[in-house]
Coordinates of C-alpha atoms and ligand atoms in Angstrom, one line a residue:
X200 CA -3.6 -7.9 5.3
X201 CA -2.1 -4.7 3.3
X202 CA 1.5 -6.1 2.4
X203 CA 2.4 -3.3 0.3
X204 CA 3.1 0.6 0.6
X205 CA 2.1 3.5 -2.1
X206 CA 4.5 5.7 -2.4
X207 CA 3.5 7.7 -4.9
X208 CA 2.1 7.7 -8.7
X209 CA 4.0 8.2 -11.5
X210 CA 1.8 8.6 -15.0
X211 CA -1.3 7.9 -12.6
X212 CA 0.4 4.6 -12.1
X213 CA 0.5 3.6 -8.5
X214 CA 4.1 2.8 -7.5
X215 CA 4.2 0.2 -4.2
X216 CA 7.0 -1.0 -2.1
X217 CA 6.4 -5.1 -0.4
X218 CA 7.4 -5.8 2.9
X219 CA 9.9 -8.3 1.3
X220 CA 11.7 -5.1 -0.5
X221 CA 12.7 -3.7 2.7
X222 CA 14.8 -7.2 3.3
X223 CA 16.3 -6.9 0.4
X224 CA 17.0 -2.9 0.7
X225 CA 18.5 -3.7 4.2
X226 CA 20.8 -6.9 2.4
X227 CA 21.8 -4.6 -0.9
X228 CA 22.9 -1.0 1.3
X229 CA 24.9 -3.3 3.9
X230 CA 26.3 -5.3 1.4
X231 CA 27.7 -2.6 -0.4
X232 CA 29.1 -0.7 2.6
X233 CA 29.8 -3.1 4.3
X234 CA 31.5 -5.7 1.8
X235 CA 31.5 -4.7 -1.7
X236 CA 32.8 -1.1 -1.5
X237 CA 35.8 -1.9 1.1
X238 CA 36.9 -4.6 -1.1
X239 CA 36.7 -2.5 -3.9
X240 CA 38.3 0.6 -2.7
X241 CA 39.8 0.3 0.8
X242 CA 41.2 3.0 3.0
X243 CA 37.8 5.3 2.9
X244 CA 36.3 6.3 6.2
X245 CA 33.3 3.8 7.6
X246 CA 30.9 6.8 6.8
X247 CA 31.9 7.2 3.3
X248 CA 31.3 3.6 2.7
X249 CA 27.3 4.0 4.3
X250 CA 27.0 7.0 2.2
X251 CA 27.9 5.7 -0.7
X252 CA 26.7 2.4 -0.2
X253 CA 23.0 3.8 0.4
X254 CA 23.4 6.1 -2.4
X255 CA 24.2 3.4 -4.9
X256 CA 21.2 1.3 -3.1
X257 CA 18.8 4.2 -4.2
X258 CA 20.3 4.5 -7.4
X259 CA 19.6 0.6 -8.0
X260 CA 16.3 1.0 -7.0
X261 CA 15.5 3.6 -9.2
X262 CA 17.2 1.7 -11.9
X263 CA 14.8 -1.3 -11.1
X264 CA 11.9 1.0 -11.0
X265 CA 12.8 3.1 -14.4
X266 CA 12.7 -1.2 -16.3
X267 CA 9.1 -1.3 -14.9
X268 CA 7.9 1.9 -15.7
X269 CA 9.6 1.1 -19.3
X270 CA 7.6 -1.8 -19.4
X271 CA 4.3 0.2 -18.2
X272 CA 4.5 3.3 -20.4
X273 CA 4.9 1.3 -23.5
X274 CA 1.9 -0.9 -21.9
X275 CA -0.2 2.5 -21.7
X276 CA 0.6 3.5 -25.5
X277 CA -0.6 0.2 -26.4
X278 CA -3.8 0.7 -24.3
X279 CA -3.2 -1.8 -22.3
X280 CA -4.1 -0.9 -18.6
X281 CA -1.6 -0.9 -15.3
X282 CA -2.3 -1.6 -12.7
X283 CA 0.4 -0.6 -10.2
X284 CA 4.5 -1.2 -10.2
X285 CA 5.4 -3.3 -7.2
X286 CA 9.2 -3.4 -5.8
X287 CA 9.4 -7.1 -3.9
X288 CA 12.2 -9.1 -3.0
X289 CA 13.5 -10.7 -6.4
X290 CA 13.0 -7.1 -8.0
X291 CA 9.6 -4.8 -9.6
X292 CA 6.9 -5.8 -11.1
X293 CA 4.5 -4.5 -13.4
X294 CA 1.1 -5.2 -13.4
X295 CA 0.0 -5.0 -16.6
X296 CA -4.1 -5.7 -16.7
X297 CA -4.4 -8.1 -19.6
X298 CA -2.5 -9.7 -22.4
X299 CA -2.0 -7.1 -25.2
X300 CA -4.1 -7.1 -28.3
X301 CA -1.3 -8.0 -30.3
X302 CA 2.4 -10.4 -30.9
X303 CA 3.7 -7.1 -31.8
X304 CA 2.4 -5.3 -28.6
X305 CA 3.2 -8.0 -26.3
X306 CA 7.0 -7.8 -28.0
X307 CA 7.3 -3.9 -27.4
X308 CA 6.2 -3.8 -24.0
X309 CA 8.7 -7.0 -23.2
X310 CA 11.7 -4.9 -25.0
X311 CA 10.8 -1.6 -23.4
X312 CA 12.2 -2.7 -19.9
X313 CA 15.6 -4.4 -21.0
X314 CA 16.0 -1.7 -23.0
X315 CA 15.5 1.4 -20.4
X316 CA 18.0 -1.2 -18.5
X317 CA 20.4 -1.3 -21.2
X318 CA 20.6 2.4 -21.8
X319 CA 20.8 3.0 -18.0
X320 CA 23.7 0.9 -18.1
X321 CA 25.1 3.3 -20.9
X322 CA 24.4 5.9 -18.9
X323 CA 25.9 5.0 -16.1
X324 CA 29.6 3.7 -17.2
X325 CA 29.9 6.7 -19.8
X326 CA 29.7 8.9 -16.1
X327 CA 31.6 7.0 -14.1
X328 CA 34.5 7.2 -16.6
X329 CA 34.3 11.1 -17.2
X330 CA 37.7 12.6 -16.8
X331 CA 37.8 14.4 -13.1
X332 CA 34.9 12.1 -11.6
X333 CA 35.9 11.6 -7.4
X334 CA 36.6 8.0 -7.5
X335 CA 33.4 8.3 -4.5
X336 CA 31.4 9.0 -7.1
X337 CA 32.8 6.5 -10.1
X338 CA 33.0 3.8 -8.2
X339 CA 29.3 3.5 -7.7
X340 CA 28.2 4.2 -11.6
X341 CA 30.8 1.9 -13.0
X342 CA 29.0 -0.6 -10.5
X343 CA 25.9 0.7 -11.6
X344 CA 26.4 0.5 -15.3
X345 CA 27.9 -3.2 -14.7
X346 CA 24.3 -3.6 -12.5
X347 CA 22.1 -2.4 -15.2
X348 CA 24.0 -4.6 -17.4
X349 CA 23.2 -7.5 -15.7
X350 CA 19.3 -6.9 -15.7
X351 CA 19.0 -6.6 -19.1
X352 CA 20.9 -9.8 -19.7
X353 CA 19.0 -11.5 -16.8
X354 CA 15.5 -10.4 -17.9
X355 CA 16.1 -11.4 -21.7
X356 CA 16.6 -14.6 -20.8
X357 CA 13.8 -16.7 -22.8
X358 CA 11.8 -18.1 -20.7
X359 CA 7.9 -16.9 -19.9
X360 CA 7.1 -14.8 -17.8
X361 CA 10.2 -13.2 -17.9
X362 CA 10.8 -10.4 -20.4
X363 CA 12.8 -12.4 -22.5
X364 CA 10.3 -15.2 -22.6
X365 CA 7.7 -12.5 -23.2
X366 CA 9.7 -11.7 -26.6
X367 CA 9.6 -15.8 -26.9
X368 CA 5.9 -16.4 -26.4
X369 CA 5.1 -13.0 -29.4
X370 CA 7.3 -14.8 -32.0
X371 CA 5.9 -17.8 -31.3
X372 CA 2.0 -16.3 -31.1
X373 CA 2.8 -14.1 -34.5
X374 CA 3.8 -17.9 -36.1
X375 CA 0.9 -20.1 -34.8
X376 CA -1.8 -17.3 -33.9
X377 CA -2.5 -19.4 -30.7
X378 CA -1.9 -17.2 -27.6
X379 CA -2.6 -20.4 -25.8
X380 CA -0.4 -22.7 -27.6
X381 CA 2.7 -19.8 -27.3
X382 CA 2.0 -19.2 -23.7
X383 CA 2.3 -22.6 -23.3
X384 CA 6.0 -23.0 -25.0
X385 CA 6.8 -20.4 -23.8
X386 CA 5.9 -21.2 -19.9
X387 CA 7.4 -24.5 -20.6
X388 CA 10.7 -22.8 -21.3
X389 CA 10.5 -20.7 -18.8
X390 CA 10.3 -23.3 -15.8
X391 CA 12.9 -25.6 -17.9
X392 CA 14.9 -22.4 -17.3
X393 CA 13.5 -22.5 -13.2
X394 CA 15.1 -25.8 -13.0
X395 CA 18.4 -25.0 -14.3
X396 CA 18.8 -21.9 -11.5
X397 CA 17.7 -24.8 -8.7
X398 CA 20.4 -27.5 -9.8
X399 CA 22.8 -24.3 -10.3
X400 CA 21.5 -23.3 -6.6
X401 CA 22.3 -27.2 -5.2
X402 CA 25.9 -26.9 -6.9
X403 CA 26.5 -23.8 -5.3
X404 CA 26.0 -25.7 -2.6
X405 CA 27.0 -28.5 -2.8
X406 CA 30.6 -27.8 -5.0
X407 CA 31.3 -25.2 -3.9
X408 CA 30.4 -24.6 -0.2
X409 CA 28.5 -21.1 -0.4
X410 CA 25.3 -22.2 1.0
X411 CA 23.4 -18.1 0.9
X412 CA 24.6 -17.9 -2.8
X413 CA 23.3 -21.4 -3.4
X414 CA 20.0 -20.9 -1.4
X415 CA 18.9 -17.6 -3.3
X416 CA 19.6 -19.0 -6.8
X417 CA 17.2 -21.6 -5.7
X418 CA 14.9 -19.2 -4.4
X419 CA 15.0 -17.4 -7.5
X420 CA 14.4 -20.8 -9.8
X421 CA 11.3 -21.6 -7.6
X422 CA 10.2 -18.1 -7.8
X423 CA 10.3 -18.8 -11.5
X424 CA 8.7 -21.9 -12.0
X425 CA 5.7 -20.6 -9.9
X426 CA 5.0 -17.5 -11.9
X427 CA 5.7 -19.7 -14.9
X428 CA 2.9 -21.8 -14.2
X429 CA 1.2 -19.3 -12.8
X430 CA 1.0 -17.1 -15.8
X431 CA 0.2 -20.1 -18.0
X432 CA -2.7 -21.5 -15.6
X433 CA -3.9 -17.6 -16.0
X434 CA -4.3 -17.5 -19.8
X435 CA -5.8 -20.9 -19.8
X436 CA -8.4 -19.8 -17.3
X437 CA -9.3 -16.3 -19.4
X438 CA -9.4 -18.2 -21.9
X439 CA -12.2 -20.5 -20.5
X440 CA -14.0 -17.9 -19.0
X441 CA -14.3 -15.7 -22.1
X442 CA -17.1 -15.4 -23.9
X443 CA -19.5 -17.1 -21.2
X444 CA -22.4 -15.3 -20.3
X445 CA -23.5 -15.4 -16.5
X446 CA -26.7 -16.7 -18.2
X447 CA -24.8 -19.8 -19.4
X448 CA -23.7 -21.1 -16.4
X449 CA -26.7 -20.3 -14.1
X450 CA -29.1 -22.9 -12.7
X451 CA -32.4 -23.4 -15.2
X452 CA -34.4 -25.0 -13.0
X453 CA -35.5 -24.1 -10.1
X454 CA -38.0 -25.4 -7.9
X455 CA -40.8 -24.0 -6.7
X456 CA -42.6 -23.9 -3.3
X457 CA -45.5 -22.1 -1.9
X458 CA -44.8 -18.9 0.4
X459 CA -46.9 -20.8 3.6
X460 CA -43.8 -23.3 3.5
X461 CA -42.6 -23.5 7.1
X462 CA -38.8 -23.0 7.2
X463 CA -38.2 -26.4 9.6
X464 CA -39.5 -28.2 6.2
X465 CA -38.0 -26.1 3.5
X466 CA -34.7 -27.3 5.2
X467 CA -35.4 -30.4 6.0
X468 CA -36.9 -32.1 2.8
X469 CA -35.7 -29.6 0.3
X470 CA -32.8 -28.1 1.4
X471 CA -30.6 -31.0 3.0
X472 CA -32.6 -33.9 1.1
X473 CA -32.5 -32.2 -2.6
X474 CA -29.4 -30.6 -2.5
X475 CA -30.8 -27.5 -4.3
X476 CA -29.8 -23.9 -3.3
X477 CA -32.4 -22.1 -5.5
X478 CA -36.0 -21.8 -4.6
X479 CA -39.0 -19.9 -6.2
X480 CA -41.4 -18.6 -3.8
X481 CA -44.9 -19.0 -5.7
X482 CA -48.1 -17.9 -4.4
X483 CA -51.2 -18.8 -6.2
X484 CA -49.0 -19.9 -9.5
Ligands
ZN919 ZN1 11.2 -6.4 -17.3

């Protein structure tokens, strides 16, 4: 089942939207037009609020999508391949081929997206705050600078595979030279870090009563520890399968049996009795 949508490329990089971006599209525009902005700045009309609301929702995206492709141009000068950038639920992703060559690679292609974010955020609040700016306009950059802010903060944090943990596991590969050992560390971190957004979930719930809040920090913490262990069980895995030829693992011995073999006996006492899969068909030696 296709559960993604191209559209378009950007530096021959395929950009795809998930199903699960349009959930979160739906929850980000209404909560903005239909929550945030009112509280914020009451007395507009309701189609001010949708307009602005879905403006500001693009403008997020966009931002979300500008981190990745930070993340995948600074991939491509490393030659390092991409694959595609993928908008999901919990936000984009790039998906970058293989590990870089390098700890100093791997570092600049983790800084590139926090960066773009950070700057973004720059961006954003110096416009909203320019003298004569319709507060229908300023309201949605100041809240788009604050955004902006937020993902570069939340992506730094050190814990593989996010960006942050991506910076981790390069300082901790330049020290030891051991991809394996830093992806490791760094994983561990990272799902250390997963646990703390699932007990912060439960005492959302739990303290404090605000059981949707609660239920997507936990969400997002699981989310974590999966990719966490994903990532690591990935590098352990290339790492076991590099190197190996296909003539390494195939079978050396296989038996023969004449070409006037009738099939009801090949099965029956080769076949189900031997176990074997691989048969040479000799005639006359
Ligand atoms: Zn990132």
């Amino acid at each position: 089942m296709r559960t993604s949508i191209l559209i378009g490329k950007i530096k021959g990089i395929p950009i795809q939207l998930h199903i699960s971006w349009f959930l979160i599209a739906i929850l980000i525009t209404w909560t903005l037009a239909g929550a945030y902005f009112p509280a914020t700045n009451p007395g507009w009309n309701q189609a001010l609020y949708w307009m602005v609301g879905a403006f500001t929702a693009v403008l997020f995206f966009a931002s979300v999508l500008l981190h990745e492709l930070g993340h995948s141009i600074m991939a491509l000068r490393e030659k390092v391949p991409v694959k595609n950038i993928t908008l999901f639920v919990f936000g984009g992703v790039a998906q970058i081929s293989r590990e870089p060559d390098s700890p100093g690679a791997e570092f600049r292609i983790a800084i590139a997206g926090p960066l773009i974010s950070l700057l973004l955020a720059g961006v954003f609040t110096l416009l909203g705050r320019l003298p004569g700016m319709a507060i229908a306009l300023a309201a949605p950059l100041a809240y788009l600078g604050t955004v902006n802010l937020i993902l570069a903060a939340f992506n730094l944090i050190p814990g593989f595979p996010m960006d942050g943990g991506r910076v981790l596991r390069a300082a901790l590969w330049k020290r030891s030279g051991d991809l394996r050992h830093a992806t490791l560390w760094a994983s561990r971190v990272g799902r250390g870090f997963a646990f703390i957004f699932i007990l912060l979930g439960l005492g959302q719930i739990l303290l404090t009563g605000s059981f949707i809040n609660g239920l997507w920090t936990i969400f997002i913490g699981w989310f974590l520890n999966n990719a966490a262990q994903n990532s690591y069980q990935q590098v352990l895995m290339r790492e076991a399968l590099s190197g190996i030829k296909a003539s390494n693992i195939m079978l050396q011995q296989c038996q023969t049996v004449s070409g006037d073999l009738m099939l009801d006996r090949l099965v029956n006492d080769y076949i189900l009795t031997g176990g074997q899969r691989c048969f040479l068909v000799a005639d006359q030696g």
